[in-house]
CSV table of C-alpha atoms in Angstrom, one decimal:
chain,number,residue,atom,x,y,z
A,13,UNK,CA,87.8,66.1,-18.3
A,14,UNK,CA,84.7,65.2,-16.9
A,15,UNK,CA,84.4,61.8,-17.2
A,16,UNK,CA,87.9,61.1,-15.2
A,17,UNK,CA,86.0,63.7,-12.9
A,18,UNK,CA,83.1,61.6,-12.4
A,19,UNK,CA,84.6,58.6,-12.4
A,20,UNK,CA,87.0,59.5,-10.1
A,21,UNK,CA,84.0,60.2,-7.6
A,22,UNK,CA,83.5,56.9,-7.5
A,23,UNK,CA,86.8,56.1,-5.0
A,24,UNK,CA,85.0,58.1,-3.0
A,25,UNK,CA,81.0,57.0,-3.3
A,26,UNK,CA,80.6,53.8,-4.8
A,27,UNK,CA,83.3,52.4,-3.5
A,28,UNK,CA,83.7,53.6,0.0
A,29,UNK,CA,79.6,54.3,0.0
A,30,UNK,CA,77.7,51.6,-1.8
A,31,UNK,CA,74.0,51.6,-2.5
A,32,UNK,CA,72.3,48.7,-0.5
A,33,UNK,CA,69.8,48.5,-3.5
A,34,UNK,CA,69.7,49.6,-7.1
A,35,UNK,CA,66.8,51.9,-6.5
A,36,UNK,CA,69.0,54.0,-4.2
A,37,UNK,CA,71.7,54.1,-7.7
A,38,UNK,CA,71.1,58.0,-6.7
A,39,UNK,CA,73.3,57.6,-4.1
A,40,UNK,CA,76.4,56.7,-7.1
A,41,UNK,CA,75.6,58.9,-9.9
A,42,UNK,CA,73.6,62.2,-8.5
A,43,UNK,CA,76.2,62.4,-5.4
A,44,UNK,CA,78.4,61.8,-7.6
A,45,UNK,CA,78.0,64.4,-10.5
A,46,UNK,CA,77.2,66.8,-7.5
A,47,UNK,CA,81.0,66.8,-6.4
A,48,UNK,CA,82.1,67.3,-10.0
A,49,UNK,CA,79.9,70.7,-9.6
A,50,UNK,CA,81.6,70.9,-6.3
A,51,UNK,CA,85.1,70.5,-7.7
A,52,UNK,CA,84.8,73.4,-10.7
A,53,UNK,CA,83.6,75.4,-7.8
A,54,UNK,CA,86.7,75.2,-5.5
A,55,UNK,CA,88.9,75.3,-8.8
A,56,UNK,CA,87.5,78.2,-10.7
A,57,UNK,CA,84.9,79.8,-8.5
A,58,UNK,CA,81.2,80.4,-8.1
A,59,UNK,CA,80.5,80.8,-12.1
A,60,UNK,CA,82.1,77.7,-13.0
A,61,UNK,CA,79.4,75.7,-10.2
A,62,UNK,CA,76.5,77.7,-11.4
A,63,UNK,CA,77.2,77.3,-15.1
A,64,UNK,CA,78.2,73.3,-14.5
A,65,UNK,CA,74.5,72.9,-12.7
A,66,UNK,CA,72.6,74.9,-15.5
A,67,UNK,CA,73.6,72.8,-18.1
A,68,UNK,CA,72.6,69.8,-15.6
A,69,UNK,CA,69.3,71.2,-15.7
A,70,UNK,CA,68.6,71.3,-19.1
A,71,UNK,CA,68.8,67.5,-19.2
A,72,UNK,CA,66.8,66.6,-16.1
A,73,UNK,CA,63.8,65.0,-17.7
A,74,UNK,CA,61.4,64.0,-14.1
A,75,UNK,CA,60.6,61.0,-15.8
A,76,UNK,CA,61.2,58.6,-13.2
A,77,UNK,CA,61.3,58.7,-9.1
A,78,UNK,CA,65.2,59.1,-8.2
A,79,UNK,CA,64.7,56.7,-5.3
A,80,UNK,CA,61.6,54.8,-5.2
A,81,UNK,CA,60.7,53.0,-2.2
A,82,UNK,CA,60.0,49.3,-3.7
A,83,UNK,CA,62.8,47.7,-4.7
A,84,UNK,CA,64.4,47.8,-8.7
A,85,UNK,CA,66.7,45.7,-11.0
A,86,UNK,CA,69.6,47.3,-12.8
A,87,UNK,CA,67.7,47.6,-16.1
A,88,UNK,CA,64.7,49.6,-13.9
A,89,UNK,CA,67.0,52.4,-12.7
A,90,UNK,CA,70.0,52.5,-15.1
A,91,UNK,CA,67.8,52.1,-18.1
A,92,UNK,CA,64.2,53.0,-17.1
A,93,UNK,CA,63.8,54.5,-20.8
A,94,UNK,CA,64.1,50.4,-22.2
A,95,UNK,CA,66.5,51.6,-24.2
A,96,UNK,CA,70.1,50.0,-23.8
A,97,UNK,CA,72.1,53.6,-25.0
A,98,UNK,CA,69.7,55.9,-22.8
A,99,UNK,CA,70.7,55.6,-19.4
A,100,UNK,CA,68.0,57.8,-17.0
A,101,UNK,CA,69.7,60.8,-16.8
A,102,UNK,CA,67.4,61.8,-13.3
A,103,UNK,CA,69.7,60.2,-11.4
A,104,UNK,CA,72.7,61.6,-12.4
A,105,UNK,CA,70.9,65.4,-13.3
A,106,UNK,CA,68.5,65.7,-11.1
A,107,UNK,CA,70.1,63.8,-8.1
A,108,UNK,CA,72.9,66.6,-8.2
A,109,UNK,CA,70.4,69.2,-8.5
A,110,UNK,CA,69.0,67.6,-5.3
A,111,UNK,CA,72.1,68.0,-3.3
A,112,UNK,CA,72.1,71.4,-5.2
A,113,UNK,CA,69.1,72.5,-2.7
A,114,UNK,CA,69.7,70.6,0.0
A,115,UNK,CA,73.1,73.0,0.5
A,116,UNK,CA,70.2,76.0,0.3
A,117,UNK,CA,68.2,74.3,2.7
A,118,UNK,CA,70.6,73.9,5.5
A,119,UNK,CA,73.6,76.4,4.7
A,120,UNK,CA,77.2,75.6,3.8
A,121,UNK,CA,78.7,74.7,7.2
A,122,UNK,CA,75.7,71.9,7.8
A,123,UNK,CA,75.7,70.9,4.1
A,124,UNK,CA,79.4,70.3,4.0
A,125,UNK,CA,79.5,68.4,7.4
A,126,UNK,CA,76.6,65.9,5.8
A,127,UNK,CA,78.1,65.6,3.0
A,128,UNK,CA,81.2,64.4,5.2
A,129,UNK,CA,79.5,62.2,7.1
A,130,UNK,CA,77.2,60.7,4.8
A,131,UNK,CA,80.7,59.2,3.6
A,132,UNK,CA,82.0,59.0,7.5
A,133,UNK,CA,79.1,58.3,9.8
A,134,UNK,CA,81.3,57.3,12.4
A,135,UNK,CA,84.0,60.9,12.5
A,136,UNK,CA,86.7,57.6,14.0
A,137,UNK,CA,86.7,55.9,10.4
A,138,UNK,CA,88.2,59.3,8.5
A,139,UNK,CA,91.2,57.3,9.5
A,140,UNK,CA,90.9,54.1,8.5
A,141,UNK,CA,92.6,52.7,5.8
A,142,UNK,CA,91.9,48.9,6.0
A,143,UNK,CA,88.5,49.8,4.1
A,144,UNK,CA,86.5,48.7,7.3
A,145,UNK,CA,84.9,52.4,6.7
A,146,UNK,CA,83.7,50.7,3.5
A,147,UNK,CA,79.6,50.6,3.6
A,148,UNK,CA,76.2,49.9,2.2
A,149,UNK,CA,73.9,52.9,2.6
A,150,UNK,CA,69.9,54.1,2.0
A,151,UNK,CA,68.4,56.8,1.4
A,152,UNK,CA,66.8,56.8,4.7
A,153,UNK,CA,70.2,56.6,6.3
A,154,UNK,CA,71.0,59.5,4.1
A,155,UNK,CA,67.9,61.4,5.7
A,156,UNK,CA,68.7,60.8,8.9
A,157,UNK,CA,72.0,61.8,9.0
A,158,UNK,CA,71.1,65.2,7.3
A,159,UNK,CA,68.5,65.8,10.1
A,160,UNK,CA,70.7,65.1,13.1
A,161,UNK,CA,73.1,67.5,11.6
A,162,UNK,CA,71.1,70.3,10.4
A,163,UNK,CA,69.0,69.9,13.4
A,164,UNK,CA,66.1,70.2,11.1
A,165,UNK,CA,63.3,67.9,10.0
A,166,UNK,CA,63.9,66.9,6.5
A,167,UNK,CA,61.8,64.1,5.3
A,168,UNK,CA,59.6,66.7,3.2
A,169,UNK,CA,62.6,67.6,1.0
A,170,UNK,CA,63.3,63.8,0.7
A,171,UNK,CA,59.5,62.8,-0.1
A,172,UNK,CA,58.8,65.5,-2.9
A,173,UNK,CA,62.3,65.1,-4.6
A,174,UNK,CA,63.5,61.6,-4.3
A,175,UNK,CA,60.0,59.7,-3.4
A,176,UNK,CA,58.1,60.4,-6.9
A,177,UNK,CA,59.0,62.4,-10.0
A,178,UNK,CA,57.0,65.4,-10.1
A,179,UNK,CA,58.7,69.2,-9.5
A,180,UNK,CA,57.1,72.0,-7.4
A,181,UNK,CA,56.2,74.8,-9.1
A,182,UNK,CA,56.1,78.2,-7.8
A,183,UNK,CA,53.0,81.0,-7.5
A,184,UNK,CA,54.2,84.3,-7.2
A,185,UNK,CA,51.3,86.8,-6.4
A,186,UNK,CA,52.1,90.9,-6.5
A,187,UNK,CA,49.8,92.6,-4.5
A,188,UNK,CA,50.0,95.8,-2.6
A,189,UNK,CA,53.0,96.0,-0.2
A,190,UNK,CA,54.4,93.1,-1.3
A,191,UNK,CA,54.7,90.1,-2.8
A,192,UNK,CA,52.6,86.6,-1.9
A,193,UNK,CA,54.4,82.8,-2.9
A,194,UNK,CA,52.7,79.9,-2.9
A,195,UNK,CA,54.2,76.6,-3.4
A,196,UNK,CA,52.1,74.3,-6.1
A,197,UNK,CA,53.1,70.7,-5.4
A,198,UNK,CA,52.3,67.2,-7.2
A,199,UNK,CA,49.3,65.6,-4.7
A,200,UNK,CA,49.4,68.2,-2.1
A,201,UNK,CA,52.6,67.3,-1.0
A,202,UNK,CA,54.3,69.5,2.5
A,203,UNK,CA,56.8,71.8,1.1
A,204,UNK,CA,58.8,74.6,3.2
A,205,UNK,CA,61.1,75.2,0.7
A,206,UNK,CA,62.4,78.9,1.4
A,207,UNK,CA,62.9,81.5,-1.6
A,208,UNK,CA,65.5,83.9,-2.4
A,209,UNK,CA,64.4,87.1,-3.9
A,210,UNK,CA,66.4,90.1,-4.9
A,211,UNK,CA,65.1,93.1,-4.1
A,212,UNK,CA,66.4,96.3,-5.4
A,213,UNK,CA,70.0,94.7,-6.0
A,214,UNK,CA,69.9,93.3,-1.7
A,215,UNK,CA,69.4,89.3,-1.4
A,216,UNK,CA,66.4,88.1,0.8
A,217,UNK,CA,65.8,84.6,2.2
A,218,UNK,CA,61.8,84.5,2.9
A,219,UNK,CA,60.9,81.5,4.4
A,220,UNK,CA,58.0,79.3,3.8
A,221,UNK,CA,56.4,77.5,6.3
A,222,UNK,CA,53.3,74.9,5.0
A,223,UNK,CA,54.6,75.9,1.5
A,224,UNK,CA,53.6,79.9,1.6
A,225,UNK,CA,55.0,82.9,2.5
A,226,UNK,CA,55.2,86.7,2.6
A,227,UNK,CA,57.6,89.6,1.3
A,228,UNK,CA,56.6,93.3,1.8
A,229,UNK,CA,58.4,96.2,-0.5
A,230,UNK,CA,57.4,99.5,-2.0
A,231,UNK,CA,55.7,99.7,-5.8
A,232,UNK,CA,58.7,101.1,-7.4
A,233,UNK,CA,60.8,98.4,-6.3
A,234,UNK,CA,62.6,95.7,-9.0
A,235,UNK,CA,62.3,92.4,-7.6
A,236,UNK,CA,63.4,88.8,-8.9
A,237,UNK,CA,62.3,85.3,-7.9
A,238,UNK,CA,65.6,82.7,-6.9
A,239,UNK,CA,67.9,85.4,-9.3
A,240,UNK,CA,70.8,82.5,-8.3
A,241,UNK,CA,68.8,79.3,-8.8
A,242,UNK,CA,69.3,78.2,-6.0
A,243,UNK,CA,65.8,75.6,-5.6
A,244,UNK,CA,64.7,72.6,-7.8
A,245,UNK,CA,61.9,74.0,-9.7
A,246,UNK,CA,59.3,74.4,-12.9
A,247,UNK,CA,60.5,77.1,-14.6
């Protein structure tokens, strides 16, 4: 039942984490369909997330910035379409598919512990029940919290996938010994994004500092670019 699943992950965003401003709705809705991804994960395994975030996919549209800077009404973020029965799906889509990478980014056990305290700044209020753990939050806050954790500078995810509506794309180059990526991103934006590649059946994690980055492997070798998804992409 996915609607009493997404609903239901409102007790735990909207209401105990609240978005300061409507242009930070992301924080609702793309959290929010995340967990239900989350959920058919713990429940029925790895194929139930994957196949839960494919279908996602198909709908994200990068019409819109999921958290633009400037302030917006309702009617600008729930409906940026102008059309009354066409919410913008971006948020809800694409904002899971954002938490979707982040969790790539920084590994489970840092993921998880943001996610935790992204609803629990303070690791006291996990026991409050007088709702004085009950808070407005921003984007930025959201940022910084992922960075003290993850002990990692962030704001370059943030900028290209929340900031403006544009997806990287990916240049794969084959050369001799190896294999050459590029990242190709909407006004030249910094992107270290690493890349999984599977290599003769054996997983690979090649990072990619200023956006590039380097793989070596034999001719004969069968090779694949992110086999499990795992980065917010053109495709």
């Amino acid at each position: 039942d996915w609607l009493h699943h997404h609903e239901l992950s409102h007790e735990w965003w909207a209401n105990l984490v609240t978005a300061k401003d409507w242009n930070d709705f992301w924080i609702h809705e793309g959290i929010g369909t995340y967990t239900q991804a989350l959920y058919l994960e713990q429940r029925f395994g790895e194929e139930a997330y994957h196949k839960k975030l494919a279908s996602d996919l198909k709908r994200v549209k990068n019409q819109g910035t999921v958290a633009p800077r400037d302030p917006r009404t309702t009617q600008e973020m729930y409906f940026s379409s102008n059309r009354d029965d066409a919410p913008d799906i971006d948020v809800y889509m694409k904002g899971s598919w954002i938490c979707h990478s982040l969790r790539w980014v920084v590994g489970d056990e840092d993921f998880f512990q943001i996610l935790r305290r992204w609803a629990y700044p303070d690791p006291a209020l996990e026991a409050t029940t007088d709702g004085s753990a009950c808070r407005f939050a921003t984007t930025d806050e959201l940022l910084e919290i992922a960075e003290e954790i993850s002990g990692e500078e962030l704001d370059w995810f943030f900028e290209l996938y929340l900031r403006q509506p544009h997806l990287p794309s990916l240049k794969v180059t084959r050369a001799e010994g190896g294999l050459d990526l590029a990242w190709e991103t909407p006004g030249d934006l910094v992107f270290h994004m690493p890349v999984e590649l599977r290599i003769n059946g054996g997983l690979h994690r090649v990072a990619m500092p200023n956006g590039r980055g380097w793989i070596g492997f034999g001719d004969d070798a069968k090779w694949e670019v992110d086999p499990l998804h795992r980065v917010l992409m053109e495709r």
